[in-house]
XYZ file of C-alpha atoms in Angstrom:
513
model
C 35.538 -20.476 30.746
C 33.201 -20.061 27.681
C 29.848 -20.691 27.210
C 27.077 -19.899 24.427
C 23.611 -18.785 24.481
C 21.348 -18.931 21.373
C 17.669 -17.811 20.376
C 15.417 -16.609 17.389
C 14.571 -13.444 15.596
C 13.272 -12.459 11.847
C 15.107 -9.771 9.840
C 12.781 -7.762 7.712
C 12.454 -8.258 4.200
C 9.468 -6.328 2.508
C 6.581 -7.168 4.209
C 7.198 -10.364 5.615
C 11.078 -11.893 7.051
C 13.544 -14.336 7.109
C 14.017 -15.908 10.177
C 17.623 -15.562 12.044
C 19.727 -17.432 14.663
C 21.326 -15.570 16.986
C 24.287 -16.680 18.760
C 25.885 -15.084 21.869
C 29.389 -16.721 22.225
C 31.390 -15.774 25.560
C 35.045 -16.995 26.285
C 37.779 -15.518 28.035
C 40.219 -13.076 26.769
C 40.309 -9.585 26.822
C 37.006 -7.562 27.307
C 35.177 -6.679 24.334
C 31.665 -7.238 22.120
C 31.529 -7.608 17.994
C 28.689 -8.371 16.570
C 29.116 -10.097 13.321
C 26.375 -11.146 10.395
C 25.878 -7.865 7.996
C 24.470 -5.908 10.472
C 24.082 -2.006 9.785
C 24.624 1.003 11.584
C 21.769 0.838 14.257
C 22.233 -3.230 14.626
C 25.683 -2.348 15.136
C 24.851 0.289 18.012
C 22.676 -2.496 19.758
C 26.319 -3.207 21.496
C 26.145 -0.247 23.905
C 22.224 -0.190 23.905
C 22.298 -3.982 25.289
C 25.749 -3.485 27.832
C 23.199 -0.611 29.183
C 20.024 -2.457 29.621
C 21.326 -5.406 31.504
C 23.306 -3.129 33.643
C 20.313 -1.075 34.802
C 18.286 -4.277 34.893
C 20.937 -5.458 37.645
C 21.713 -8.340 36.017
C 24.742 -9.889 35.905
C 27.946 -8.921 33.465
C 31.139 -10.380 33.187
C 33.718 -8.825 31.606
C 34.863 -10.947 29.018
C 35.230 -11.164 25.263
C 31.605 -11.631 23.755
C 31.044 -12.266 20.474
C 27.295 -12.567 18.795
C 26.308 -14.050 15.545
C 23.802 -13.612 13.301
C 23.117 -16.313 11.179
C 22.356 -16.194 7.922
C 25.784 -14.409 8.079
C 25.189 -13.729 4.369
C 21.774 -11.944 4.990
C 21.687 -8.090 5.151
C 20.157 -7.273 8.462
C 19.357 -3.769 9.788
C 16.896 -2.262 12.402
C 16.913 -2.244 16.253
C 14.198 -4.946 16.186
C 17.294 -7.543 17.377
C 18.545 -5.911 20.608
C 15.972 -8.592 22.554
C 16.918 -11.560 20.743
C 21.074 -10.204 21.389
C 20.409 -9.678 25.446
C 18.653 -13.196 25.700
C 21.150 -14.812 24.039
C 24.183 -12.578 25.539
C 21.880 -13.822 29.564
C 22.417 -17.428 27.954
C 25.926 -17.668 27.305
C 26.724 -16.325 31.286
C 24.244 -18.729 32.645
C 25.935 -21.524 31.602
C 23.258 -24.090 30.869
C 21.142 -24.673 27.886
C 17.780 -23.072 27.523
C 15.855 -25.191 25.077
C 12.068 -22.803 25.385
C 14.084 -20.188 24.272
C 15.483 -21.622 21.753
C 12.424 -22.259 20.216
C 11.324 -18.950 20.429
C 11.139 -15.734 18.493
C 12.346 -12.720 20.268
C 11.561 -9.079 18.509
C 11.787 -5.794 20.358
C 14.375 -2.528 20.923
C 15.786 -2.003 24.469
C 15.963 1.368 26.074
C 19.354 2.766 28.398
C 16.818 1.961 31.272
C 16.106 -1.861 30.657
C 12.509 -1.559 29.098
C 11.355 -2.767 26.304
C 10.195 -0.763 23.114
C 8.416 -1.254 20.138
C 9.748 -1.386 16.628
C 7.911 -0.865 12.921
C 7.013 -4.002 11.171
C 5.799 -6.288 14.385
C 2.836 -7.476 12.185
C 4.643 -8.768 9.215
C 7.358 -9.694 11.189
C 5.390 -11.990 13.632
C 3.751 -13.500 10.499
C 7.064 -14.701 9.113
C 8.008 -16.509 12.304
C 4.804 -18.344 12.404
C 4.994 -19.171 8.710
C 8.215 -20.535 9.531
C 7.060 -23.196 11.681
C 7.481 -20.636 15.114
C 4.973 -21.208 17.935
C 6.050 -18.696 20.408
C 7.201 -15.189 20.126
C 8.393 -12.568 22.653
C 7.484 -8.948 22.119
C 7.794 -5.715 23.579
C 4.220 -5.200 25.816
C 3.719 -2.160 24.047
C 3.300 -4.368 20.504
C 0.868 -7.160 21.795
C -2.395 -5.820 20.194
C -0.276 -5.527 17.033
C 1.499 -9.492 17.459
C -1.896 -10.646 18.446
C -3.567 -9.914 15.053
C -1.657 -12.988 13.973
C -3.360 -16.157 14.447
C -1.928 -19.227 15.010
C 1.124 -18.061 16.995
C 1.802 -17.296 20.840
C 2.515 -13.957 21.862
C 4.321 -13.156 24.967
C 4.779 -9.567 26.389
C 7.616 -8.246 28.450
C 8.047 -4.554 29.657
C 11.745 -4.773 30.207
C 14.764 -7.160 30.294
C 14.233 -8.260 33.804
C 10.701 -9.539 32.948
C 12.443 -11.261 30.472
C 15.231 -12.608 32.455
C 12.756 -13.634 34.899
C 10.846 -15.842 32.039
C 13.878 -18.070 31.782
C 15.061 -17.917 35.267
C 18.527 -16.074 34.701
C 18.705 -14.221 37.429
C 17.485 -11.621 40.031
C 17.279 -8.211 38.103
C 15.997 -5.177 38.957
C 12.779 -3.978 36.879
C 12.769 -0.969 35.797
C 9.731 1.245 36.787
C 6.823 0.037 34.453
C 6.491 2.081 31.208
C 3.369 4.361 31.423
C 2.484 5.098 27.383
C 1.382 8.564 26.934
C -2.143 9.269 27.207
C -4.226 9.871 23.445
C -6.536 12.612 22.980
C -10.056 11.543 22.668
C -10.929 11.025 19.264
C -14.444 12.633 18.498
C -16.631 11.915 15.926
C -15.753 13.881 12.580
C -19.027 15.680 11.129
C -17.011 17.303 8.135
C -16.369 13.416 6.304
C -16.004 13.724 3.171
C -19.295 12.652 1.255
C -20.315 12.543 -2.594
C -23.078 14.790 -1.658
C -20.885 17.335 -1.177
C -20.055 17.460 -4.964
C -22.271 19.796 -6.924
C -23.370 18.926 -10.624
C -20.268 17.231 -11.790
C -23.102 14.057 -13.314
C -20.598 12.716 -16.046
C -17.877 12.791 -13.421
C -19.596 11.343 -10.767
C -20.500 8.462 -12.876
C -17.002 8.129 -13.876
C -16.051 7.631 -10.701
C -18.651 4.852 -9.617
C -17.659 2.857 -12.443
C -13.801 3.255 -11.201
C -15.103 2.262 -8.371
C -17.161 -0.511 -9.182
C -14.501 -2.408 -11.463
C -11.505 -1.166 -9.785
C -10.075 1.461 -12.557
C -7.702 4.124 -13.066
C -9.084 7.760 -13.859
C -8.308 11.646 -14.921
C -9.738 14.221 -14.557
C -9.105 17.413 -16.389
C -10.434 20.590 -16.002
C -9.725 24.153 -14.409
C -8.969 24.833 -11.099
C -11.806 24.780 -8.335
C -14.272 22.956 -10.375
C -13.824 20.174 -7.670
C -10.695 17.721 -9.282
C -9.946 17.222 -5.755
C -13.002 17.273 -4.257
C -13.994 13.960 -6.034
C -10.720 12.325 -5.708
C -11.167 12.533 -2.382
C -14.587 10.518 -2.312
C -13.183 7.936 -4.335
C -12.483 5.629 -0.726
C -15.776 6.701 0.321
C -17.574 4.215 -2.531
C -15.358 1.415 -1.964
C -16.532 -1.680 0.026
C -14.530 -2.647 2.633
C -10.960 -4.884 2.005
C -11.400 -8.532 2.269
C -9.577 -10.202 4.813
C -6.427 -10.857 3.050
C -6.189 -7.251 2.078
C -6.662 -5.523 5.337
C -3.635 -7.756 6.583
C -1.648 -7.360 3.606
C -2.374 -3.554 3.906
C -1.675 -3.685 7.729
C 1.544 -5.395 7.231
C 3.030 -2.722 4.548
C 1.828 0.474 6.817
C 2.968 -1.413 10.062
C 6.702 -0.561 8.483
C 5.961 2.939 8.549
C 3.996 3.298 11.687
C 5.855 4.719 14.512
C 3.427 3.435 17.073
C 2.294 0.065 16.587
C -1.667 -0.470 15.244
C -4.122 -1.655 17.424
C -6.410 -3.070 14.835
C -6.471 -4.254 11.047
C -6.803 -1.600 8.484
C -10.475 -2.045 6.546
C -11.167 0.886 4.658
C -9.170 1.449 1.289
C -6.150 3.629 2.091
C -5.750 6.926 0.540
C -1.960 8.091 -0.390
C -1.794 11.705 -2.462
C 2.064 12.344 -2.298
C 2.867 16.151 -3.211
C 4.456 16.814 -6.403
C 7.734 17.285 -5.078
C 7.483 13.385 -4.315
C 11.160 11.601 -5.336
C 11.780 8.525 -6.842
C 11.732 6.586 -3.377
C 9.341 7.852 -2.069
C 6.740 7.217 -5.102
C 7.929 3.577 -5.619
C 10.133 2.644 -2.421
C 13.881 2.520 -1.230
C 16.628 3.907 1.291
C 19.831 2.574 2.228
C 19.518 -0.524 4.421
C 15.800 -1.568 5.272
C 14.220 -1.128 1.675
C 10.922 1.044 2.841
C 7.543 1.103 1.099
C 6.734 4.412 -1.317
C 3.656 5.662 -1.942
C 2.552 2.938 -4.299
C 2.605 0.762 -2.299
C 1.244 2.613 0.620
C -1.913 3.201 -1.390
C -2.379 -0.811 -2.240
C -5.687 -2.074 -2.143
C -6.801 1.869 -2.391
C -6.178 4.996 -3.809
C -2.674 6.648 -5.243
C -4.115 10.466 -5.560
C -1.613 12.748 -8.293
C -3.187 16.258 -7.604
C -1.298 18.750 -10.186
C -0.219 15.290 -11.822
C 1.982 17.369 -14.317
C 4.245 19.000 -12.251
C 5.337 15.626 -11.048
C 8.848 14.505 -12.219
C 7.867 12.910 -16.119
C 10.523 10.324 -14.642
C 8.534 9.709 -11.001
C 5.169 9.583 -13.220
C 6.677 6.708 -15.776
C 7.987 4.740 -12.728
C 4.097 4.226 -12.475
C 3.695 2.337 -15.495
C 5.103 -1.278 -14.438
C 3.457 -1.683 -11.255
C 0.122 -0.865 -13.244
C 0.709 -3.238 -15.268
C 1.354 -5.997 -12.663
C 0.444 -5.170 -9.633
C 3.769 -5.336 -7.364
C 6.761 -2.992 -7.497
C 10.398 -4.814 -7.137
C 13.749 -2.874 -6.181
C 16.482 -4.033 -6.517
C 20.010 -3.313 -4.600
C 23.241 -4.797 -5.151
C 22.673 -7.179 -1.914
C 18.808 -8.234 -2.161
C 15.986 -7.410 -4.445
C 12.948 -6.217 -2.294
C 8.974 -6.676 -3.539
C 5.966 -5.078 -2.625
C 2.365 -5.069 -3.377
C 1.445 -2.252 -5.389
C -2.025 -2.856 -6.502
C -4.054 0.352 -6.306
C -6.753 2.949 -8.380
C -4.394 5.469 -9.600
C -6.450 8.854 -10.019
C -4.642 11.798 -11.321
C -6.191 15.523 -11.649
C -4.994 18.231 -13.896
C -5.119 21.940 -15.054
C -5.624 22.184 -18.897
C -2.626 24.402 -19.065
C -0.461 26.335 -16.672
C -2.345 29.301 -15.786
C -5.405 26.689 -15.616
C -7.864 28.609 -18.081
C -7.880 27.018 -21.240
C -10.975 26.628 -21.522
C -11.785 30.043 -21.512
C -9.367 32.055 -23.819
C -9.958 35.464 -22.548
C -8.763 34.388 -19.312
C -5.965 32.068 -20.656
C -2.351 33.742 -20.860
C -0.600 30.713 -22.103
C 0.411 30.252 -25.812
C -0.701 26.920 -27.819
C 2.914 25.681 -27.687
C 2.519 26.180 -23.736
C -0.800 24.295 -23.249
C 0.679 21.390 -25.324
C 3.993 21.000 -23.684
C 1.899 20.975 -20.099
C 0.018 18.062 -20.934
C 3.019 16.236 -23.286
C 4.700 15.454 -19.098
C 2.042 13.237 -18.875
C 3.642 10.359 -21.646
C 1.422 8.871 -23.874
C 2.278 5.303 -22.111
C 0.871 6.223 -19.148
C -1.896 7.933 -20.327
C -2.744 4.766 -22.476
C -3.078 2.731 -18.664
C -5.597 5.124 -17.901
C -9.484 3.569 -18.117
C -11.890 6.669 -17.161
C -11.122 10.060 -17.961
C -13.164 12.969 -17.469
C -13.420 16.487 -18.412
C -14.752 18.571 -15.414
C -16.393 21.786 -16.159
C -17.499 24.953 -13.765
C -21.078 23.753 -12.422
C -23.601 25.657 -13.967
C -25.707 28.555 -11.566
C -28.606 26.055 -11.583
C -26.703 23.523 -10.356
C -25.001 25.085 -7.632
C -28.227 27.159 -6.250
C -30.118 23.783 -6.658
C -32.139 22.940 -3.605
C -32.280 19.095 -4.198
C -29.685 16.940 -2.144
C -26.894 15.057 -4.313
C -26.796 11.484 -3.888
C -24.860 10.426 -1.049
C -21.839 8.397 -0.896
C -23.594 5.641 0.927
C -25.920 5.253 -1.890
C -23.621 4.721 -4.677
C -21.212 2.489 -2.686
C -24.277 0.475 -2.574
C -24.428 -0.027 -6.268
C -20.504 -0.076 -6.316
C -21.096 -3.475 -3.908
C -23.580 -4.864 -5.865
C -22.021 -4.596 -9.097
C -18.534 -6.251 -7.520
C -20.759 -9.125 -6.355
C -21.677 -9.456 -10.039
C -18.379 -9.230 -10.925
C -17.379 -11.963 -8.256
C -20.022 -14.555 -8.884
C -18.934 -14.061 -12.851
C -15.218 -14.706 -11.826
C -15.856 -17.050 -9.177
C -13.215 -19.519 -10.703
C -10.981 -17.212 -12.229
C -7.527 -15.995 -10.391
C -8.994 -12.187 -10.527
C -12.137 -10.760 -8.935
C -12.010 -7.357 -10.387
C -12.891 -6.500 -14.387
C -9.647 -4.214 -14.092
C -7.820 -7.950 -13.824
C -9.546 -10.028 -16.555
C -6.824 -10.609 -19.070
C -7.190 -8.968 -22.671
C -6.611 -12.814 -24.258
C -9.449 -13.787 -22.201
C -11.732 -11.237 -23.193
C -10.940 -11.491 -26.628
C -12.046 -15.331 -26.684
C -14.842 -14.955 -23.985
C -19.022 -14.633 -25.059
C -19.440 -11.352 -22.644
C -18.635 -9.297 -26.308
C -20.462 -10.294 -29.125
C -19.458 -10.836 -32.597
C -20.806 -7.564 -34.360
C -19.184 -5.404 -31.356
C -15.868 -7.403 -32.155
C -16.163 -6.005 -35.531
C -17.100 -2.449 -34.362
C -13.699 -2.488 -31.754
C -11.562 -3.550 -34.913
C -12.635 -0.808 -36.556
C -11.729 1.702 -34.123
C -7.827 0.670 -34.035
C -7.683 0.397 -38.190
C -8.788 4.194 -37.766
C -6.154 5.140 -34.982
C -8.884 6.050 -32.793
C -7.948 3.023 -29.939
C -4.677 1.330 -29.388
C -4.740 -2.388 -28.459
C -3.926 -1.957 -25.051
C -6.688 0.804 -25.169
C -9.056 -1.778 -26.862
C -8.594 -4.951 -23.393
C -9.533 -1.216 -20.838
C -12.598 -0.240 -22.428
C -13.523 -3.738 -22.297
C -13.191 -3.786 -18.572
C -14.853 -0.224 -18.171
C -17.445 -1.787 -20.619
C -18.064 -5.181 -18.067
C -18.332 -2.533 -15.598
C -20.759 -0.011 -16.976
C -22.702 -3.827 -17.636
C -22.703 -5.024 -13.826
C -23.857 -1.607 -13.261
C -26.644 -1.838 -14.798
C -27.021 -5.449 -14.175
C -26.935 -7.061 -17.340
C -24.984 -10.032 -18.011
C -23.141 -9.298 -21.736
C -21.467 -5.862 -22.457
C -24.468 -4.287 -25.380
C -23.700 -2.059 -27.702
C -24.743 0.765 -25.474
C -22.009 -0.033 -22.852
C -19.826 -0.104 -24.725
C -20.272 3.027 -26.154
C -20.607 4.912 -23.336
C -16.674 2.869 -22.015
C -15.614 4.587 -25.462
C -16.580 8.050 -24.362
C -15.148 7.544 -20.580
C -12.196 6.370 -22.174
C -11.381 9.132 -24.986
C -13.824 12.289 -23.744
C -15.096 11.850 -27.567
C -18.623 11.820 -28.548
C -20.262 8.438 -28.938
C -22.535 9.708 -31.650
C -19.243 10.336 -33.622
C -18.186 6.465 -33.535
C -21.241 4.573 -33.285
């Protein structure tokens, strides 16, 4: 006597999924249970983890020869997130009828020894793929509902163990296991020590550095000794940002939803910040691991900030790796089976000691030799420093400054500005592809009116002399735009861009212009 049982599930791939048929096949012959399809090491383990779940659910298992497919065979397919979809479809085949609601469903979710049901990472993006694949329904641990539900346009259907689910198709009297009491959270109080740009004393060239990184969306250094408040400003970067759009906070949920161990209860709106320590590998900067591809730090930080403190004592090799997704926005890695891609679109800020000992700036204090100071700041290559828009040189506050009785500005008040000059932005790019100046492509600045003719000439100039490279040239165009919306004037003036030319190369103004 044989009989099959078959169902849904989506395998994760980046942050979305390909959807998957499973098929539980049962036929006579001597006892056993393969699962076939790609699957790796903990898919594979899903044989004893479902063979214990339906026998403390009570439910009924015949000892037969069981064999379950997972279809795309061809597809790679790893996680726990399939021991649901295996036990429905395993319940199937005994009951020997067809079950055509589950068919139609999506089932995601891990199964405990006991019967319950637990959550896995990835829910959100997961959940997405089956509804952009046509799914209406989907069946989810009870524990990942809040998570499923921030889906729209999709059914989500909770179950706290496999007898719940039996009991949704009728397949028998099972016994539940005792309902699964989550472990009570600590009550989050309000934080009074949030970082705030008034905390930041003097600092006035770098503080305006970083609102017009902020307001056009661009990368920045900062150089200078240590305790002069590198960090400290980093920090308050996310503090100036508006809020993400729609499409970002689920984009941003989906990526840290395959890191989360406990699934999120909400979307994500404020701009992620990611500072990896300097130790940071390959994969975990830019992604990887064997089986399920993870997300690294770039991508972690997309739609936000990537923070380099001590940028370089970072591998020169980790730092490059940097450079493409930059450029374009999305980092791709590739493995001999698939090729994984993930958003990578974020305001890279890196900080930095002028030398080793950190007091170059003051040579009685520095014990490093020229050769040393140079070699320091060579890790950082000259590609990557040519993707960098904004950088700033940040000196010890003066004793005026830091005795000063007058209150900084707050962040609040400069994320103000920051807003309105990205609504300046957006109305200017309203029927463009990009919304940011850090976007706009350098062919389309270079034809646009926003420059005019005489400051075309003046740019020229500047790479004929070496000063700028062309690359260079398209960035302080952007940081130019920006320093414009700013100050809410339509066409970058010769003053902007000036003052883009001085953010850009820490050179006088006066020595140019």
């Amino acid at each position: 006597m044989s009989g099959v049982g078959t169902t849904l599930t989506v395998a994760p791939v980046g942050i979305g999924g390909e959807l998957v048929r499973v098929e539980a096949h049962r036929s006579s012959g001597l006892p056993s249970f393969q699962v076939v399809g790609l699957p790796d090491a903990a898919l594979r383990e899903s044989k004893q983890r479902v063979r214990a779940a339906i026998s403390s659910a009570g439910l009924p298992w015949a000892e037969q020869r069981y064999t379950v497919n997972l279809s795309p065979a061809d597809l790679p397919k790893s996680g726990s997130g399939f021991d649901l979809a295996i036990a429905a479809a395993l319940l199937a085949s005994q009951s020997g009828r067809e079950i055509e609601e589950m068919d139609r469903r999506v089932h995601i979710g891990e199964l405990g020894l006991d019967g319950s049901a637990r959550p896995v990472r990835g829910i959100l993006p997961m959940v997405a793929a089956a509804r952009d694949a046509g799914i209406t329904e989907v069946v989810v641990p009870a524990r990942c509902v809040k998570e499923a539900a921030l889906v729209g346009g999709i059914k989500v259907i909770a179950v706290a163990d496999l007898a719940e689910l039996a009991a949704l198709y009728a397949l028998g009297e099972g016994r539940s296991s005792p309902p699964y009491a989550p472990p009570s959270r600590p009550v989050e109080t309000p934080s009074t020590s949030a970082p705030d740009l008034a905390d930041v004393r003097g600092q006035s060239e770098a503080r305006y550095g970083l609102e017009v990184a902020a307001a056009g969306g661009h990368h920045v250094f900062f150089l200078g000794e240590p305790g002069t408040g590198k960090t400290m400003l980093a920090q308050r970067l996310p503090t100036i940002l508006p809020l993400l759009t729609d499409d970002d906070a689920v984009t941003v949920t989906s990526i840290h939803s395959l890191i989360a161990h406990h699934g999120l209860d909400e979307l994500i709106r404020t701009p992620p910040w990611v500072a990896p320590h300097h130790s940071a590998t390959m994969p975990a900067m830019v992604g990887g691991g064997s089986g399920l591809v993870r997300p690294g730090a770039v991508s972690l930080a997309h739609a936000g900030v990537l923070f380099l403190d001590e940028a370089p004592e970072f591998a020169p090799s980790v730092l490059d790796a940097l450079r493409q997704p930059l450029e374009s926005g999305r980092i791709q890695i590739q493995r001999a089976r698939a090729v994984t891609d993930y958003p990578a679109r974020f305001q890279l800020v890196m900080a930095a000691n002028p030398c080793p000992c950190g007091a170059a700036t003051h040579s009685a204090e520095c014990r490093c030799t020229p050769y040393q100071r140079q070699r320091y700041l060579q890790r950082l290559s000259g590609p990557l420093m040519d993707r960098i828009d904004i950088t700033c040189l940040v000196e010890r506050p003066s004793a005026r400054e830091l005795s000063s009785d007058e209150p900084a500005e707050s962040s609040q008040c400069v994320r103000e500005r920051v807003e309105e000059a990205r609504r300046r932005a957006a109305h200017r790019w309203k029927d463009e592809s990009w919304n940011l100046n850090s976007q706009v492509p350098g062919s389309y600045l270079h034809r646009s009116s926003l420059v005019p003719p005489h400051l075309r000439r003046r740019i020229i100039s500047l790479l004929t002399q070496g000063r700028i490279s062309m690359r260079g040239i398209d960035r302080m165009l952007r940081v130019a735009l920006s320093i414009a919306d700013l100050a809410g004037d339509e066409r970058v003036s010769e003053e902007h861009l000036a003052r883009a030319y001085t953010l850009r190369t820490t050179e006088s103004h006066h020595d140019v212009w």
